[in-house]
Short mmCIF file of C-alpha atoms in Angstrom, two decimals:
data_model
loop_
_atom_site.label_atom_id
_atom_site.label_comp_id
_atom_site.label_asym_id
_atom_site.label_seq_id
_atom_site.Cartn_x
_atom_site.Cartn_y
_atom_site.Cartn_z
CA MET U 1 -0.61 2.48 27.11
CA PHE U 2 -3.62 0.16 27.38
CA PHE U 3 -4.59 -2.29 30.10
CA THR U 4 -6.27 -5.59 29.30
CA SER U 5 -8.04 -5.24 32.64
CA PRO U 6 -8.33 -2.09 34.78
CA PRO U 7 -6.17 -1.80 37.91
CA PHE U 8 -9.15 -0.58 39.95
CA SER U 9 -12.94 -0.76 40.06
CA LEU U 10 -14.77 2.20 38.54
CA GLY U 11 -18.43 1.25 38.98
CA ARG U 12 -20.91 -0.91 37.04
CA ARG U 13 -19.84 -3.41 34.37
CA VAL U 14 -19.81 -2.61 30.67
CA GLY U 15 -22.69 -4.36 29.00
CA GLU U 16 -25.17 -3.31 31.65
CA GLU U 17 -27.85 -0.73 30.87
CA GLY U 18 -26.50 2.46 29.30
CA LEU U 19 -23.06 1.07 28.34
CA SER U 20 -21.71 -0.55 25.20
CA SER U 21 -20.06 -3.96 25.36
CA ASN U 22 -18.15 -3.47 22.11
CA SER U 23 -15.01 -2.40 23.92
CA MET U 24 -13.35 -2.85 27.33
CA SER U 25 -15.65 -5.78 28.16
CA GLY U 26 -15.92 -6.45 31.88
CA MET U 27 -14.63 -3.04 32.88
CA ILE U 28 -16.35 -1.43 35.90
CA VAL U 29 -17.58 2.14 35.42
CA SER U 30 -18.83 4.29 38.28
CA PRO U 31 -22.21 6.01 38.07
CA LEU U 32 -21.91 9.61 36.95
CA PRO U 33 -22.87 12.29 39.49
CA TRP U 34 -26.23 12.95 37.86
CA GLU U 35 -27.00 9.22 37.85
CA ARG U 36 -26.90 9.03 41.63
CA GLY U 37 -30.40 8.99 43.00
CA ARG U 38 -32.06 10.91 45.78
CA GLY U 39 -31.80 7.84 47.99
CA GLU U 40 -28.02 8.07 48.08
CA ARG U 41 -28.14 11.75 49.01
CA VAL U 42 -30.72 11.07 51.71
CA GLN U 43 -28.42 8.39 53.16
CA SER U 44 -25.62 10.99 53.31
CA MET U 45 -27.91 13.33 55.22
CA LYS U 46 -28.81 10.51 57.61
CA ARG U 47 -25.11 10.05 58.39
CA THR U 48 -24.83 13.76 59.17
CA LEU U 49 -27.85 13.55 61.47
CA ALA U 50 -26.45 10.45 63.16
CA ARG U 51 -23.34 12.42 64.11
CA ILE U 52 -25.27 15.30 65.67
CA ASP U 53 -27.68 12.88 67.38
CA ALA U 54 -24.73 11.16 69.06
CA VAL U 55 -23.82 14.45 70.76
CA HIS U 56 -27.48 15.10 71.55
CA GLN U 57 -27.88 11.72 73.25
CA LYS U 58 -24.67 12.18 75.24
CA LEU U 59 -25.99 15.50 76.52
CA LEU U 60 -29.39 14.01 77.41
CA ASP U 61 -27.72 11.12 79.25
CA THR U 62 -25.82 13.69 81.32
CA ILE U 63 -28.69 16.02 82.22
CA THR U 64 -31.61 13.60 82.62
CA PRO U 65 -30.48 12.24 86.04
CA ILE U 66 -29.92 15.73 87.48
CA ASN U 67 -32.41 16.67 90.20
CA PRO U 68 -34.60 19.73 89.47
CA GLU U 69 -32.79 21.89 92.04
CA SER U 70 -29.34 21.32 90.52
CA PHE U 71 -30.82 21.63 87.02
CA SER U 72 -31.93 25.19 87.75
CA GLN U 73 -29.01 26.23 89.98
CA ARG U 74 -26.53 28.79 88.72
CA PRO U 75 -22.88 28.15 89.62
CA ALA U 76 -22.42 31.92 89.88
CA LYS U 77 -24.60 34.99 89.50
CA ASP U 78 -23.31 35.74 86.00
CA GLU U 79 -23.20 32.12 84.73
CA TRP U 80 -26.01 30.12 83.18
CA SER U 81 -27.60 27.15 84.90
CA VAL U 82 -27.99 23.83 83.09
CA ALA U 83 -31.65 24.76 82.52
CA GLU U 84 -30.64 28.03 80.84
CA ILE U 85 -28.07 26.30 78.64
CA VAL U 86 -30.63 23.75 77.49
CA GLN U 87 -33.16 26.48 76.75
CA HIS U 88 -30.51 28.32 74.74
CA LEU U 89 -29.84 25.16 72.69
CA ALA U 90 -33.55 24.76 71.99
CA LEU U 91 -33.88 28.42 70.97
CA VAL U 92 -30.92 28.11 68.59
CA GLU U 93 -32.33 25.02 66.90
CA GLU U 94 -35.76 26.63 66.57
CA ARG U 95 -34.16 29.69 64.96
CA VAL U 96 -32.07 27.50 62.65
CA ILE U 97 -35.19 25.66 61.46
CA GLN U 98 -37.07 28.92 60.85
CA ASP U 99 -34.21 30.40 58.82
CA LEU U 100 -33.62 27.18 56.85
CA GLU U 101 -37.29 27.03 55.90
CA LYS U 102 -37.13 30.62 54.65
CA ALA U 103 -33.91 29.93 52.74
CA ILE U 104 -35.19 26.78 51.05
CA ALA U 105 -38.28 28.60 49.83
CA LYS U 106 -36.01 30.83 47.75
CA ASP U 107 -34.29 29.93 44.49
CA PRO U 108 -31.20 27.68 44.95
CA GLN U 109 -27.97 29.57 45.61
CA ARG U 110 -24.48 28.69 46.76
CA ALA U 111 -22.44 30.05 49.64
CA GLY U 112 -19.15 31.67 48.62
CA PHE U 113 -16.20 29.35 47.93
CA PHE U 114 -14.08 30.57 50.86
CA LYS U 115 -17.07 30.37 53.22
CA ARG U 116 -17.38 26.68 52.30
CA LEU U 117 -13.81 26.16 53.52
CA ILE U 118 -14.54 27.35 57.07
CA PRO U 119 -14.86 24.27 59.36
CA THR U 120 -17.98 24.49 61.51
CA SER U 121 -16.08 22.41 64.09
CA ILE U 122 -14.48 25.61 65.39
CA VAL U 123 -17.81 26.31 67.11
CA ALA U 124 -17.18 23.40 69.50
CA SER U 125 -14.12 25.09 71.02
CA ARG U 126 -14.68 27.02 74.24
CA LEU U 127 -11.32 28.76 73.96
CA VAL U 128 -13.02 31.58 72.09
CA ARG U 129 -15.92 33.07 74.05
CA VAL U 130 -18.73 34.74 72.13
CA LYS U 131 -21.83 36.55 73.30
CA SER U 132 -25.08 34.91 72.21
CA PRO U 133 -27.48 37.03 70.14
CA LYS U 134 -30.33 38.40 72.23
CA ALA U 135 -32.93 36.32 70.38
CA VAL U 136 -31.44 33.04 71.64
CA ARG U 137 -30.64 34.02 75.22
CA PRO U 138 -32.63 32.10 77.85
CA VAL U 139 -35.55 33.92 79.47
CA ALA U 140 -38.28 32.71 81.81
CA VAL U 141 -36.81 29.23 82.07
CA LEU U 142 -39.45 26.53 82.52
CA ASP U 143 -39.27 23.58 84.87
CA LYS U 144 -37.00 20.66 83.99
CA GLU U 145 -39.67 18.51 82.33
CA ASN U 146 -40.94 21.27 80.04
CA THR U 147 -37.43 22.49 79.25
CA LEU U 148 -36.37 19.02 78.09
CA GLU U 149 -39.61 18.60 76.15
CA SER U 150 -39.00 21.87 74.29
CA PHE U 151 -35.41 20.83 73.60
CA GLN U 152 -36.45 17.48 72.13
CA LYS U 153 -39.27 19.05 70.12
CA ALA U 154 -36.76 21.38 68.42
CA ARG U 155 -34.51 18.45 67.50
CA ASN U 156 -37.43 16.46 66.08
CA SER U 157 -38.42 19.44 63.94
CA LEU U 158 -34.88 19.71 62.59
CA LYS U 159 -34.86 16.01 61.66
CA THR U 160 -38.25 16.34 59.97
CA PHE U 161 -36.91 19.23 57.89
CA CYS U 162 -33.85 17.19 56.87
CA ALA U 163 -36.02 14.22 55.94
CA ALA U 164 -37.96 16.43 53.53
CA HIS U 165 -34.89 17.87 51.76
CA ASP U 166 -31.86 15.96 50.54
CA LYS U 167 -28.21 16.91 50.93
CA HIS U 168 -27.96 18.28 47.39
CA ARG U 169 -30.74 20.80 48.02
CA LEU U 170 -29.28 21.81 51.37
CA ARG U 171 -25.95 22.47 49.67
CA ASN U 172 -27.74 24.97 47.46
CA LEU U 173 -29.13 27.37 50.00
CA VAL U 174 -27.55 30.09 52.11
CA PHE U 175 -27.95 30.40 55.89
CA LYS U 176 -26.77 33.65 57.48
CA HIS U 177 -24.88 32.77 60.65
CA PRO U 178 -24.11 35.69 63.00
CA PHE U 179 -20.44 34.68 63.39
CA LEU U 180 -19.58 32.24 60.58
CA GLY U 181 -21.25 34.38 57.91
CA ASN U 182 -23.07 32.83 54.94
CA ILE U 183 -22.91 29.02 55.03
CA ASP U 184 -24.88 26.32 53.22
CA GLY U 185 -27.58 24.11 54.70
CA VAL U 186 -25.40 21.07 55.31
CA ALA U 187 -22.85 23.21 57.16
CA THR U 188 -25.74 24.66 59.16
CA ILE U 189 -26.89 21.20 60.30
CA SER U 190 -23.27 20.38 61.14
CA PHE U 191 -23.06 23.64 63.13
CA VAL U 192 -26.01 22.53 65.28
CA GLY U 193 -24.05 19.45 66.39
CA TYR U 194 -20.84 21.33 67.14
CA HIS U 195 -22.78 24.07 68.94
CA GLU U 196 -24.40 21.42 71.13
CA GLN U 197 -20.98 19.87 71.76
CA ARG U 198 -19.69 23.26 72.88
CA HIS U 199 -22.48 23.61 75.41
CA TYR U 200 -22.18 19.99 76.52
CA LYS U 201 -18.69 20.96 77.71
CA GLN U 202 -20.19 23.99 79.44
CA ILE U 203 -22.80 21.82 81.18
CA CYS U 204 -20.05 19.52 82.47
CA GLU U 205 -18.22 22.57 83.85
CA VAL U 206 -21.40 23.84 85.53
CA LEU U 207 -22.10 20.46 87.14
CA ARG U 208 -18.55 20.25 88.51
CA LYS U 209 -18.90 23.71 90.05
CA ILE U 210 -22.29 22.89 91.56
CA LYS U 211 -20.98 19.65 93.01
CA THR U 212 -18.12 21.55 94.63
CA MET U 213 -20.51 24.18 95.99
CA GLN U 214 -22.85 21.56 97.40
CA ALA U 215 -19.95 19.68 99.01
CA ALA U 216 -18.71 22.91 100.60
CA ASP U 217 -22.21 23.71 101.92
CA LYS U 218 -22.53 20.23 103.37
CA PHE U 219 -19.13 20.48 105.04
CA SER U 220 -20.08 23.86 106.49
CA ARG U 221 -23.31 22.47 107.93
CA ASP U 222 -21.63 19.37 109.32
CA THR U 223 -18.93 21.36 111.11
CA LYS U 224 -21.30 23.78 112.86
#
């Protein structure tokens, strides 16, 4: 069966560069995958970065007003302070950048099919507790100003890396994640956002506990 006009738009019009106007005049034909330029892929990467930056900004808006004492206070002996969580996030992003740079220097390769099906969003859930690798555990936490500066520097480095390499290239490298296994570069960038979201929830929990502790201390002092 033939249509005198197509029921949907498929792309550019016949008669434009690269198409013949001898048949199906006026039909819209979509660009083929290899015709799509780097600019389109870069835009896709910008959308991915916009999503992780939204989480990043939400976290910064939460921790920036905290006074230095509360920033460094642990809610319990065996629980991280906000300062330690932020340092952990910075260490993870620094490690991600280092490993991505090593991976992209190698010949292009693809992560396994089933690995590509694993949603990196599972990282955001705090229902499953995991122990951080030793290399990204906080040590010798700096003061608030320097901790935030280090955190922002790591994010800027990640964005610089993404600006230099488009989504297609990032799809064709393998990053070895300690829990997710081998994932591609785009999934790795996505992981950074979900990982930050996970710890944003943790920071909110820590701040609630500290607020309760401080209220209890104040009540104790006032009733003496």
